[in-house]
């Protein structure tokens, strides 16, 4: 049987963590086969704000964006149709692993212009199959944790799934 942490908390008055719940289930004689916690793979992602976006000089479908991050402004090349000035986005900095692409981001040149990271779509973060553009968040401060933002605005996408035999 599989169930989410939020479903369990709807039926059980508790503030226990996932680890405490799985331990209690085991103590009751139930075999916990797996816990999938999307927040674990998203822990390092933070929010950024697109301060400026302009057409790439050598590509029609790419934009050169200046993104405010917790590490200062970064230049990020983006091909998403919704990459534009004024939106709050999920920032993937060099060295971060992108689960939906199975790659680690590095600094690189895209058609001769340096890019210092990327802005992610839901599919790239394995939150859904949505890949029509980058994630646009309704609010959030630069440098805030993406996991905390998602927990506040759309908790079902990061809800831990517990499977018992």
Coordinates of C-alpha atoms in Angstrom, one line a residue:
X1 CA 0.0 0.0 0.0
X2 CA 1.2 3.5 -0.8
X3 CA 0.1 6.7 0.8
X4 CA 1.4 10.3 1.1
X5 CA 2.4 11.9 4.3
X6 CA -0.3 14.6 3.9
X7 CA -2.9 11.9 3.5
X8 CA -1.8 10.2 6.7
X9 CA -1.8 13.5 8.6
X10 CA -5.4 14.1 7.4
X11 CA -6.4 11.0 9.2
X12 CA -4.0 11.1 12.2
X13 CA -3.4 14.1 14.4
X14 CA 0.5 14.2 14.5
X15 CA 3.4 16.5 13.8
X16 CA 5.8 13.5 13.5
X17 CA 8.4 13.5 10.8
X18 CA 8.6 11.0 8.0
X19 CA 11.4 9.1 9.9
X20 CA 9.4 9.0 13.1
X21 CA 6.3 7.7 11.2
X22 CA 8.2 5.0 9.4
X23 CA 9.8 3.9 12.7
X24 CA 6.3 3.8 14.3
X25 CA 4.9 1.7 11.4
X26 CA 7.8 -0.7 11.7
X27 CA 7.2 -1.0 15.5
X28 CA 3.6 -1.8 14.7
X29 CA 4.8 -4.8 12.6
X30 CA 4.3 -3.1 9.2
X31 CA 7.2 -3.5 6.7
X32 CA 8.1 -0.1 5.2
X33 CA 9.4 -1.0 1.8
X34 CA 10.2 2.5 0.5
X35 CA 9.9 6.2 1.2
X36 CA 10.2 8.6 -1.7
X37 CA 10.7 12.1 -0.6
X38 CA 10.9 14.6 -3.6
X39 CA 12.2 17.3 -1.2
X40 CA 15.5 15.3 -0.8
X41 CA 16.5 15.7 -4.4
X42 CA 15.4 19.4 -4.5
X43 CA 17.1 20.6 -1.3
X44 CA 19.8 22.8 -3.0
X45 CA 17.6 24.7 -5.4
X46 CA 16.8 28.3 -4.5
X47 CA 14.7 31.1 -5.9
X48 CA 15.9 33.8 -8.2
X49 CA 14.4 36.8 -9.8
X50 CA 14.9 37.6 -13.5
X51 CA 16.0 41.3 -13.5
X52 CA 16.6 41.5 -17.3
X53 CA 16.1 39.4 -20.4
X54 CA 17.1 40.1 -23.9
X55 CA 17.3 38.2 -27.2
X56 CA 20.5 36.2 -27.6
X57 CA 22.7 37.9 -30.2
X58 CA 23.2 34.6 -32.2
X59 CA 19.9 32.7 -31.6
X60 CA 16.3 33.5 -32.2
X61 CA 14.8 31.3 -29.5
X62 CA 17.4 31.9 -26.7
X63 CA 17.3 34.7 -24.2
X64 CA 20.2 36.1 -22.2
X65 CA 18.9 36.7 -18.7
X66 CA 20.3 38.5 -15.7
X67 CA 19.1 36.6 -12.6
X68 CA 19.3 37.8 -9.0
X69 CA 20.4 34.9 -6.8
X70 CA 21.7 34.5 -3.2
X71 CA 25.2 34.6 -4.7
X72 CA 24.6 37.8 -6.7
X73 CA 23.5 38.4 -10.2
X74 CA 24.2 35.5 -12.7
X75 CA 24.0 35.5 -16.5
X76 CA 21.9 32.6 -17.6
X77 CA 21.0 31.6 -21.1
X78 CA 17.5 30.2 -21.4
X79 CA 15.4 28.8 -24.3
X80 CA 12.1 28.7 -22.5
X81 CA 9.4 30.7 -24.2
X82 CA 8.3 32.3 -20.8
X83 CA 11.8 33.5 -19.8
X84 CA 11.3 37.2 -19.3
X85 CA 12.0 40.1 -16.9
X86 CA 10.2 40.2 -13.6
X87 CA 9.4 36.6 -12.8
X88 CA 10.5 34.5 -9.8
X89 CA 12.2 31.3 -10.9
X90 CA 14.0 28.2 -9.6
X91 CA 17.8 28.6 -10.0
X92 CA 20.2 25.7 -10.7
X93 CA 23.7 26.9 -10.1
X94 CA 26.9 25.3 -11.5
X95 CA 27.7 22.0 -9.6
X96 CA 24.0 21.1 -9.0
X97 CA 22.6 17.8 -10.2
X98 CA 19.4 18.1 -12.3
X99 CA 17.5 14.9 -11.8
X100 CA 15.2 15.1 -14.8
X101 CA 18.1 15.6 -17.2
X102 CA 20.6 13.4 -15.3
X103 CA 23.3 16.0 -15.6
X104 CA 25.3 18.2 -13.4
X105 CA 25.2 21.9 -14.4
X106 CA 28.5 23.6 -15.2
X107 CA 29.5 27.0 -16.5
X108 CA 29.4 26.9 -20.3
X109 CA 29.1 28.9 -23.5
X110 CA 25.9 28.7 -25.5
X111 CA 26.5 30.1 -29.0
X112 CA 29.4 32.2 -27.7
X113 CA 27.7 33.6 -24.6
X114 CA 28.6 32.3 -21.1
X115 CA 25.9 30.9 -19.0
X116 CA 26.3 30.4 -15.2
X117 CA 23.5 28.0 -14.5
X118 CA 19.9 27.4 -15.6
X119 CA 16.3 28.1 -14.7
X120 CA 14.3 24.9 -14.3
X121 CA 11.1 23.4 -15.6
X122 CA 8.9 21.0 -13.6
X123 CA 10.1 18.1 -15.8
X124 CA 13.7 18.9 -15.2
X125 CA 13.1 18.7 -11.5
X126 CA 10.9 15.6 -11.9
X127 CA 7.8 17.3 -10.4
X128 CA 5.6 16.6 -13.5
X129 CA 5.9 16.1 -17.2
X130 CA 5.4 19.9 -17.8
X131 CA 8.1 21.2 -20.0
X132 CA 6.5 24.1 -21.8
X133 CA 8.6 26.6 -19.9
X134 CA 10.5 27.3 -16.7
X135 CA 8.7 27.3 -13.4
X136 CA 7.2 30.7 -12.5
X137 CA 6.6 31.1 -8.8
X138 CA 3.8 33.4 -7.5
X139 CA 6.1 34.9 -4.8
X140 CA 9.3 34.3 -2.9
X141 CA 12.5 36.1 -1.9
X142 CA 15.8 35.7 -3.8
X143 CA 17.7 32.9 -2.1
X144 CA 14.7 31.3 -0.5
X145 CA 14.6 27.5 -0.6
X146 CA 12.6 26.1 -3.4
X147 CA 11.4 23.2 -1.2
X148 CA 10.1 25.7 1.4
X149 CA 8.4 27.7 -1.4
X150 CA 6.8 24.6 -2.9
X151 CA 5.7 23.4 0.6
X152 CA 3.9 26.7 1.0
X153 CA 2.3 27.0 -2.4
X154 CA 1.9 23.5 -3.9
X155 CA 2.7 20.9 -1.2
X156 CA 1.3 18.0 -3.2
X157 CA 4.3 18.1 -5.6
X158 CA 6.8 17.5 -2.7
X159 CA 4.7 15.3 -0.5
X160 CA 6.7 12.2 0.7
X161 CA 5.2 8.8 -0.5
X162 CA 5.4 5.9 2.0
X163 CA 5.0 2.4 0.7
X164 CA 4.4 -0.5 3.1
X165 CA 4.1 -4.2 2.3

